[in-house]
Tab-separated table of N, CA and C in Angstrom:
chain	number	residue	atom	x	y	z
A	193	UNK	N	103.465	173.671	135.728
A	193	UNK	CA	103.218	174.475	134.562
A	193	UNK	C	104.307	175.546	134.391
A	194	UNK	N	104.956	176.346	135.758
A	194	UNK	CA	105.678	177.169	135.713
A	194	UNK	C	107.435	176.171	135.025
A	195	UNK	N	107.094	175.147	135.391
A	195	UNK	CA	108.450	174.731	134.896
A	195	UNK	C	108.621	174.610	133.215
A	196	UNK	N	107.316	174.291	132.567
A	196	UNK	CA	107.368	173.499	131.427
A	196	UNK	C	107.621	175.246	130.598
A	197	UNK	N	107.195	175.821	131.266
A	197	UNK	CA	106.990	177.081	130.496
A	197	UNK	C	108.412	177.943	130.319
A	198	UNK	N	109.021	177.610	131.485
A	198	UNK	CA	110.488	177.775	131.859
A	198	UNK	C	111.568	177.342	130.937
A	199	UNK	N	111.038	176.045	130.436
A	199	UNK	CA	112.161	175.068	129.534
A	199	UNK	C	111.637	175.488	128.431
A	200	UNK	N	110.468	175.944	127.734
A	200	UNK	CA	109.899	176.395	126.488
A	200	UNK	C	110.979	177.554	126.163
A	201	UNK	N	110.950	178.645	126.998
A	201	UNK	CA	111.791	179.407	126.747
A	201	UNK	C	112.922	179.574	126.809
A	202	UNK	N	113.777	178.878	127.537
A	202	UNK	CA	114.954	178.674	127.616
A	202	UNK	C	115.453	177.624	125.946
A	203	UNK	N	114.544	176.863	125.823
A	203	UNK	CA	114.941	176.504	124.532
A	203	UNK	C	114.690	176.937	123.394
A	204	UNK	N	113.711	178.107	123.308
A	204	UNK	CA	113.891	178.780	122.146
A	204	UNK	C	114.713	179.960	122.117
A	205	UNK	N	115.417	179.668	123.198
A	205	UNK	CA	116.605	181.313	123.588
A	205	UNK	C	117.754	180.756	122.559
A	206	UNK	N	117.604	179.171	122.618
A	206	UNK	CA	118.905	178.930	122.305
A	206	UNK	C	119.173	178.623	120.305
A	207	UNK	N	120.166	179.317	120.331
A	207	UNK	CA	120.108	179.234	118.783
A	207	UNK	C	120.300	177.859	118.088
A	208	UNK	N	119.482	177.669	116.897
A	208	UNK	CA	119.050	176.292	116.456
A	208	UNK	C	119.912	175.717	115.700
A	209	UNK	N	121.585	176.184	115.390
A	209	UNK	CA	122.453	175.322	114.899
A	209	UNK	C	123.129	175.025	116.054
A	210	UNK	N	123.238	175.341	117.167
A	210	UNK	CA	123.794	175.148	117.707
A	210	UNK	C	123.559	174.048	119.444
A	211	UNK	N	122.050	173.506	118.759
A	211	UNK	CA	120.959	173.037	119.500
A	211	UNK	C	121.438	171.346	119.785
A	212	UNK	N	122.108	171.050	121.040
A	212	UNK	CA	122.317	169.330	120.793
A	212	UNK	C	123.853	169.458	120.403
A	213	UNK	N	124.795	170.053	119.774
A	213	UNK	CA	125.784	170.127	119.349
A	213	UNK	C	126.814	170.671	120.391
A	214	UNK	N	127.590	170.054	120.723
A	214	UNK	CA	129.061	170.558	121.405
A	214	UNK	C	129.686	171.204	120.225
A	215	UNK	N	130.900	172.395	121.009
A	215	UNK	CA	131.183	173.152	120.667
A	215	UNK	C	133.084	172.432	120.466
A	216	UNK	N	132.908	172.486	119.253
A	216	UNK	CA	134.280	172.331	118.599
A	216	UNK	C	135.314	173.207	118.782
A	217	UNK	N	136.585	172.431	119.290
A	217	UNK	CA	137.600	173.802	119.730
A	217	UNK	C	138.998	172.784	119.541
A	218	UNK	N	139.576	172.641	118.705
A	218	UNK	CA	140.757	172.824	118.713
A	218	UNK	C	141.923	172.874	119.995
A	219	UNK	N	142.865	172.458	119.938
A	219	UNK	CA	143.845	172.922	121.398
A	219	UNK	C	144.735	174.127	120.654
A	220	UNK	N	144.597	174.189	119.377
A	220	UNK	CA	145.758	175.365	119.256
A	220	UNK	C	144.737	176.573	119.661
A	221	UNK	N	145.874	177.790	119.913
A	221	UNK	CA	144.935	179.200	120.134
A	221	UNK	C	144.729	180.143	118.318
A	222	UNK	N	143.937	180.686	118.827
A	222	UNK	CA	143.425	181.432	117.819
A	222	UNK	C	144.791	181.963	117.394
A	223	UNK	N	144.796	182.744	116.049
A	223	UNK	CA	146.039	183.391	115.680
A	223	UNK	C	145.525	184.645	116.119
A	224	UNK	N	146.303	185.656	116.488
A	224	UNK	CA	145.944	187.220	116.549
A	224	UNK	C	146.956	187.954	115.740
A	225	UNK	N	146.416	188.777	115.369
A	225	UNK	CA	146.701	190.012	114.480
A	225	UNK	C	147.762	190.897	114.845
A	226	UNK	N	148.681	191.349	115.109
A	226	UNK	CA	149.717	192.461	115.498
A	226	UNK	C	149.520	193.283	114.599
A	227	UNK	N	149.246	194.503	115.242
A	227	UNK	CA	149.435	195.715	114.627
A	227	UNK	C	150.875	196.736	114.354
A	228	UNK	N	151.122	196.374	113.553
A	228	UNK	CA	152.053	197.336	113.015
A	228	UNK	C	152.254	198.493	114.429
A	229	UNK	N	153.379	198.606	115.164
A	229	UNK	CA	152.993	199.833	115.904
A	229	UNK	C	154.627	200.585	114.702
A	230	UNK	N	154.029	202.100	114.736
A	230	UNK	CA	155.244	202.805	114.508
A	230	UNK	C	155.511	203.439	115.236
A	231	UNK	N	156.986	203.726	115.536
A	231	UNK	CA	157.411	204.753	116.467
A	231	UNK	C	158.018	206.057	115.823
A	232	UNK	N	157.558	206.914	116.635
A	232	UNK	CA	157.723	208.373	116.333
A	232	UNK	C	158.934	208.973	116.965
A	233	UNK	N	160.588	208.544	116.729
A	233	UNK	CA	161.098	208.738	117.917
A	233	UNK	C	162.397	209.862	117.498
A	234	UNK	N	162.185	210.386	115.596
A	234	UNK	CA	162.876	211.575	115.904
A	234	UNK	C	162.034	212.905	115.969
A	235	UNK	N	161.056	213.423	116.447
A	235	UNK	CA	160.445	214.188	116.930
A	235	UNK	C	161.337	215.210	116.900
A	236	UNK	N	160.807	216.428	116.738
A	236	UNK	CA	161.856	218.077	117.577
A	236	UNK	C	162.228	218.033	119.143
A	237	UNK	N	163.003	218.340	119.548
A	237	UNK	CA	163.433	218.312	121.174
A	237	UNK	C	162.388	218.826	122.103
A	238	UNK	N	161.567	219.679	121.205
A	238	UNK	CA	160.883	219.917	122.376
A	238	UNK	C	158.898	220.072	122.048
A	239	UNK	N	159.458	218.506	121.572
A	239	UNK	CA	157.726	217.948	120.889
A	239	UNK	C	157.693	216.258	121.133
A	240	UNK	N	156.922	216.191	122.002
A	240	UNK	CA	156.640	214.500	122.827
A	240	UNK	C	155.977	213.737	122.008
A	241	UNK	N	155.533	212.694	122.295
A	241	UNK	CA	154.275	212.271	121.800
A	241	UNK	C	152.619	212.304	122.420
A	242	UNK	N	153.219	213.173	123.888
A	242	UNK	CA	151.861	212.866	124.510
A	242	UNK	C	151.915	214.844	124.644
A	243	UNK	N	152.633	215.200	124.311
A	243	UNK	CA	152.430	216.651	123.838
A	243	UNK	C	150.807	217.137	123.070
A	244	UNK	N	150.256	218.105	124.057
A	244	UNK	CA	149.191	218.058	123.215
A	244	UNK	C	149.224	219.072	122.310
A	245	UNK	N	148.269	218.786	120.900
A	245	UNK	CA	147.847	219.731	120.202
A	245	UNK	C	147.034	220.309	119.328
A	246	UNK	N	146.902	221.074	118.384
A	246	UNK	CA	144.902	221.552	118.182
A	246	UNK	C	145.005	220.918	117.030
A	247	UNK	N	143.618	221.036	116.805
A	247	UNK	CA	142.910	219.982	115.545
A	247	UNK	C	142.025	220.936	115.330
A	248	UNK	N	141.840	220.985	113.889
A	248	UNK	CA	140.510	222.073	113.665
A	248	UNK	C	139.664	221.257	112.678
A	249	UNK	N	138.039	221.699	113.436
A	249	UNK	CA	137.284	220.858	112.665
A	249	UNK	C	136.661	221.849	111.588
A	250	UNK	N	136.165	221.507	110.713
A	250	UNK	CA	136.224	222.661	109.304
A	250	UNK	C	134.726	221.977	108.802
A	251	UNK	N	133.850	222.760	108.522
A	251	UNK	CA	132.469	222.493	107.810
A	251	UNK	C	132.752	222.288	106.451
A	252	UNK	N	131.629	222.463	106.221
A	252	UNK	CA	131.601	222.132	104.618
A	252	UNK	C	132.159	223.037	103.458
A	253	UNK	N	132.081	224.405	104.309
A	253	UNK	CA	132.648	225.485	103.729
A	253	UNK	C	134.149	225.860	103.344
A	254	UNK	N	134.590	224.748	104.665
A	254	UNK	CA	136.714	225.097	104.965
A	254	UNK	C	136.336	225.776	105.783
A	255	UNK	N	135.461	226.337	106.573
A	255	UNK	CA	135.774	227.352	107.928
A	255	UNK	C	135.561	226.397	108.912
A	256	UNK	N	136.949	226.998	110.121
A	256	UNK	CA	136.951	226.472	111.459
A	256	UNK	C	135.477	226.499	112.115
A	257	UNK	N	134.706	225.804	112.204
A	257	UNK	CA	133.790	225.396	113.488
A	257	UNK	C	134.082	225.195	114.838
A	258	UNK	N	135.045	224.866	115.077
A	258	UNK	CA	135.699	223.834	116.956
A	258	UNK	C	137.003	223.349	116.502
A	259	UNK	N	137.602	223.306	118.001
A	259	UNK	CA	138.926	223.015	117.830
A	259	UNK	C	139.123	221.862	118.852
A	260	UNK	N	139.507	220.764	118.668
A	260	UNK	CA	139.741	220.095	118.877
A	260	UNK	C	141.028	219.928	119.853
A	261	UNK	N	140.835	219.138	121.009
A	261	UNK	CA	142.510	219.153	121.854
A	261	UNK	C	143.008	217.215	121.569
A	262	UNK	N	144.247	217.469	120.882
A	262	UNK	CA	144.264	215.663	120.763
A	262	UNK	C	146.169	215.820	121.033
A	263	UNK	N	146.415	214.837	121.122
A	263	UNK	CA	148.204	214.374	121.409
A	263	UNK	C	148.912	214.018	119.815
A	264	UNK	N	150.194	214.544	120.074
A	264	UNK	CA	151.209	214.339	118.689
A	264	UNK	C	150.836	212.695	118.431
A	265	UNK	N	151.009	211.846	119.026
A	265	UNK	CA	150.943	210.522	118.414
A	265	UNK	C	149.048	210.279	117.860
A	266	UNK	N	147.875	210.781	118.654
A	266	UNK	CA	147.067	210.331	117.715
A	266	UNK	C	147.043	211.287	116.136
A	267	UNK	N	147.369	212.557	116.434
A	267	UNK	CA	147.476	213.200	115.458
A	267	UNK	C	147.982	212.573	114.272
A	268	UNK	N	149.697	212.062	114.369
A	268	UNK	CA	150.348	211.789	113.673
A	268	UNK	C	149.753	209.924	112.943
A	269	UNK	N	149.073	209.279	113.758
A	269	UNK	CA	148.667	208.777	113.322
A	269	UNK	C	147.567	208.759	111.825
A	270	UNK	N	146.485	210.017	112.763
A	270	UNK	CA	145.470	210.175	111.894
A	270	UNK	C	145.891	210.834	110.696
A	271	UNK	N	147.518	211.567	110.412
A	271	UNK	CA	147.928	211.685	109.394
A	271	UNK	C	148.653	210.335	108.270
A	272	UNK	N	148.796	209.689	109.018
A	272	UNK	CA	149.727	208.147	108.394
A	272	UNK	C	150.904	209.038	108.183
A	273	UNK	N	151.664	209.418	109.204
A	273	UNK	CA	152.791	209.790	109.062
A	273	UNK	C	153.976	208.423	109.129
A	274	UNK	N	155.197	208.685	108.401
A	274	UNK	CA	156.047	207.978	108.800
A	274	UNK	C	157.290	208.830	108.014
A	275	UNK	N	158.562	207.849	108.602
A	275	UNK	CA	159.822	208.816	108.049
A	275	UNK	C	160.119	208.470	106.792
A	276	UNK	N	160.755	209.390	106.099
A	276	UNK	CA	160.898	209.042	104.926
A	276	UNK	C	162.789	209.744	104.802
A	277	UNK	N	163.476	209.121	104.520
A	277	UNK	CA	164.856	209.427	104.738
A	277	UNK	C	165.095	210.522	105.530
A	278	UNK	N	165.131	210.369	107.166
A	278	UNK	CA	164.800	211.303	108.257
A	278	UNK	C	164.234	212.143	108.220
A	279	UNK	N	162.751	212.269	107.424
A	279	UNK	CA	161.849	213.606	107.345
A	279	UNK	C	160.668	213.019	107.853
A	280	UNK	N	159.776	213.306	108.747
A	280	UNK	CA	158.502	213.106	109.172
A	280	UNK	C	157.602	213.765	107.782
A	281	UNK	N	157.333	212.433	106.948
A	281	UNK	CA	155.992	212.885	106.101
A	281	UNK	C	155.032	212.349	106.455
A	282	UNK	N	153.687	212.725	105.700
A	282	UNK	CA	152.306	212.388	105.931
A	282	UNK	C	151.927	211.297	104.543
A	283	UNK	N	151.202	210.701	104.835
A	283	UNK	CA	150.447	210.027	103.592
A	283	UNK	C	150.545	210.259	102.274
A	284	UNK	N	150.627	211.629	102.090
A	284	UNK	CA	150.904	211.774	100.635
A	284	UNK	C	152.495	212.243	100.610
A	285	UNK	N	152.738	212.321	101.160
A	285	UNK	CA	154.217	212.503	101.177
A	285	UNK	C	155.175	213.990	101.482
A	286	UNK	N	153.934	215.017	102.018
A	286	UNK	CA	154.129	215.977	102.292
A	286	UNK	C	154.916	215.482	104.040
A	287	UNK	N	155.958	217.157	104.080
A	287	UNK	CA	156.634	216.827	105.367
A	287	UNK	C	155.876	217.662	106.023
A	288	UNK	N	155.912	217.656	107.478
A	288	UNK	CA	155.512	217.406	108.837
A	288	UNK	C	156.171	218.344	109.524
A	289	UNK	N	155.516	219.952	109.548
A	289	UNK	CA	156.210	220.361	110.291
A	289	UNK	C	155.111	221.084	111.640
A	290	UNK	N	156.141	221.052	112.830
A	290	UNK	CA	155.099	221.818	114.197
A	290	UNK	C	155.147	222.843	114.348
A	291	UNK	N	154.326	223.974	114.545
A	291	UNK	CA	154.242	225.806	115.059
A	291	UNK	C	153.675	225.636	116.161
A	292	UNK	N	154.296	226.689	116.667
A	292	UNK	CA	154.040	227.190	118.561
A	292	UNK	C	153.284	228.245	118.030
A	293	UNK	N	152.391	228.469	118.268
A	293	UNK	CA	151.593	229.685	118.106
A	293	UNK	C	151.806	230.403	119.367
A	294	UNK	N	151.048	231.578	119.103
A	294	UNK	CA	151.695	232.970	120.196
A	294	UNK	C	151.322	232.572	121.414
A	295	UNK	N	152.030	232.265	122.159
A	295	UNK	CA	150.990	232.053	124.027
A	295	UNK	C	151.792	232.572	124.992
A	296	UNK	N	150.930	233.423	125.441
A	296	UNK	CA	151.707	234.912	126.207
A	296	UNK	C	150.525	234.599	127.311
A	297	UNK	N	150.947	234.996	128.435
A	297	UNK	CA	149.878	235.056	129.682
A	297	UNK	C	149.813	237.201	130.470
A	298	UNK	N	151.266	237.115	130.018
A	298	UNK	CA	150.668	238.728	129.839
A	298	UNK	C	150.903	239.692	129.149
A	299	UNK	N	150.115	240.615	128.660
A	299	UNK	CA	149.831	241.534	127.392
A	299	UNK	C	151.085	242.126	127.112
A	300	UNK	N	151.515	242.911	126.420
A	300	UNK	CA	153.145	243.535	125.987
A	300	UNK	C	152.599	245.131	125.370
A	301	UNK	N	151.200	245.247	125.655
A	301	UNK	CA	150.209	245.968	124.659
A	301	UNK	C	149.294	245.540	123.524
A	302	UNK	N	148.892	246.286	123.153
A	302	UNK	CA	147.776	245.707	122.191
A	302	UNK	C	148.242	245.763	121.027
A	303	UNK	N	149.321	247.010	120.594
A	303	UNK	CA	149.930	246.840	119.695
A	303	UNK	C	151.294	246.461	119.352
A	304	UNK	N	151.793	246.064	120.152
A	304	UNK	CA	152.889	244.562	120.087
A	304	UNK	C	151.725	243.450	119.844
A	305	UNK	N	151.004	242.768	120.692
A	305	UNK	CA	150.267	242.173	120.402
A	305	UNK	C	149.721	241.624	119.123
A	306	UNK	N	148.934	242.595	118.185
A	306	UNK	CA	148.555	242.930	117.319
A	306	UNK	C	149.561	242.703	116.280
A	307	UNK	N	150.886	243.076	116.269
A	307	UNK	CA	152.308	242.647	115.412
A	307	UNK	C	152.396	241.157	115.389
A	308	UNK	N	152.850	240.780	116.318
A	308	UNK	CA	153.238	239.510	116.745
A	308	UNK	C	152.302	238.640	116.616
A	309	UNK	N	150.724	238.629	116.594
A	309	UNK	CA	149.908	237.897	116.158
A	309	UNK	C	149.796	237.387	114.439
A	310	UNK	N	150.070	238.883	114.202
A	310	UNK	CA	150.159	238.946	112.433
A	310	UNK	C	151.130	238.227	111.963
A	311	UNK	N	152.333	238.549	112.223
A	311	UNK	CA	153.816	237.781	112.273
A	311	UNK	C	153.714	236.379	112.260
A	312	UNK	N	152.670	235.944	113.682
A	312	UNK	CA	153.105	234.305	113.778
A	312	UNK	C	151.963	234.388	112.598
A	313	UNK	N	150.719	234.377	112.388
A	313	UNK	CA	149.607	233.984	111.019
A	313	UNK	C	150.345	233.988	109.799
A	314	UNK	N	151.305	235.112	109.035
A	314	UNK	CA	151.777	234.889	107.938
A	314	UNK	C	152.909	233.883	108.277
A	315	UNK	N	153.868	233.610	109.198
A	315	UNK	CA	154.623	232.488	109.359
A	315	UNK	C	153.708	231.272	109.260
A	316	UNK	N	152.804	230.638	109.720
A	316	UNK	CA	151.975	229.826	109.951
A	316	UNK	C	151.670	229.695	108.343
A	317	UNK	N	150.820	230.856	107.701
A	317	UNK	CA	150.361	230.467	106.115
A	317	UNK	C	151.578	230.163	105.545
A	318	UNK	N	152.774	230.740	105.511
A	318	UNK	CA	153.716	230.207	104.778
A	318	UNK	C	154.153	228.636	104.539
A	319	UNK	N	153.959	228.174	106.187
A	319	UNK	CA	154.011	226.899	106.518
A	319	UNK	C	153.370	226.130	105.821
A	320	UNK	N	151.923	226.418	105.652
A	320	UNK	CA	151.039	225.626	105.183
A	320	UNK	C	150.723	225.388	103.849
A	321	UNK	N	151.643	226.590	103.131
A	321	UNK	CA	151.652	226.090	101.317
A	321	UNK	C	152.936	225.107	101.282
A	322	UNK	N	153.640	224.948	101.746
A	322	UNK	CA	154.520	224.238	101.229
A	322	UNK	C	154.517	222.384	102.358
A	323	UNK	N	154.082	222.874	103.613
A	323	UNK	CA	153.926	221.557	104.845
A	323	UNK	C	152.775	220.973	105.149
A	324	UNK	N	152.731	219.933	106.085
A	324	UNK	CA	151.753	220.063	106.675
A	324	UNK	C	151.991	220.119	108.069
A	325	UNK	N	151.041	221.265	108.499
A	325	UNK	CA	151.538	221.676	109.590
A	325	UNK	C	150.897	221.217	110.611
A	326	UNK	N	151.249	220.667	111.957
A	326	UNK	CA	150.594	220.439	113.161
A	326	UNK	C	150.799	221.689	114.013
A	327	UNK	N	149.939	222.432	114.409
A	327	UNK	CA	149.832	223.499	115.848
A	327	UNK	C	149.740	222.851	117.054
A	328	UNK	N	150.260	223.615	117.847
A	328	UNK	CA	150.906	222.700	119.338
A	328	UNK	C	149.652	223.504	120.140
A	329	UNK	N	149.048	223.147	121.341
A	329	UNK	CA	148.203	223.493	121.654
A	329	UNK	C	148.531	224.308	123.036
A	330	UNK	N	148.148	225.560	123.454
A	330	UNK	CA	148.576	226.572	124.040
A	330	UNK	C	147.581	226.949	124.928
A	331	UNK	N	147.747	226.117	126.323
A	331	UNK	CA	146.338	225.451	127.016
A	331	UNK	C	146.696	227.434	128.084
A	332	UNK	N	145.759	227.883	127.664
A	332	UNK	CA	145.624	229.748	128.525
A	332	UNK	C	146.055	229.321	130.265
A	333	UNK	N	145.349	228.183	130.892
A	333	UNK	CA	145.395	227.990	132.219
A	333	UNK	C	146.806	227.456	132.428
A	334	UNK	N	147.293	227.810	131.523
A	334	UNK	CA	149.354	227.137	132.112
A	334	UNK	C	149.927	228.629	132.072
A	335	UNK	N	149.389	228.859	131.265
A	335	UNK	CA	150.332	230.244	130.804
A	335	UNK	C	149.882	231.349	131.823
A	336	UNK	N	151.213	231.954	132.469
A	336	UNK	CA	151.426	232.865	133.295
A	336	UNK	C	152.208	232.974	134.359
């Protein structure tokens, strides 16, 4: 009884076009797909592809929520960057430019500080009406 009950289920496991039928195969191999890879290889001298850097995630509002840590190549991907007569543009055709934001490991004062923060933000907005800008990511535990 344990057997018949065994083969009951084993044959309704098995899907019903495919019940009694050998499996048709060809000797050629499947075709596969190649993906387009692009290479990113005039970069700034001192911007990699496995260089990391921030991503900001933005609500519904446009305000930063979390920041994200990702590498120049997925970045540049998730922009559809490519060159366009030696200019790194993005998808719509805006160019591609990188900022080092301030990363200091020790203070200079609060008000140097305070300058130089302001300084790099209006450099940075300037950037961003006319580019699109990637920020390089300025990991605190290196710096010092």
């Amino acid at each position: 009884m344990r057997y018949v009950l065994l083969i009951v289920v084993v044959l309704l496991g098995l899907p019903a076009d495919s019940y009694g039928q050998r499996k048709k195969t060809s000797g050629k191999k499947p075709k596969t797909t190649t993906q387009k890879k692009v290479k990113y290889d005039r970069l700034p001298p001192d911007v990699e592809l496995g260089t990391e850097v921030r991503r900001d995630v933005l609500n519904d509002k446009g305000e930063v929520v979390a920041v994200e840590v990702t590498t120049v190549e997925k970045r540049l991907r998730e922009l559809k960057a490519r060159y366009r007569k030696d200019l790194l543009v993005d998808s719509k055709g805006r160019e591609i430019r990188f900022f080092h934001p301030l990363c200091r490991g020790v203070s200079a004062g609060a008000e140097e500080d305070e300058q130089e923060r302001r300084a790099k933000d209006e450099e940075l907005a300037a950037l961003r009406q006319k580019y699109t800008v990637i920020i390089l990511y300025c990991d605190p535990r290196q710096v010092m």
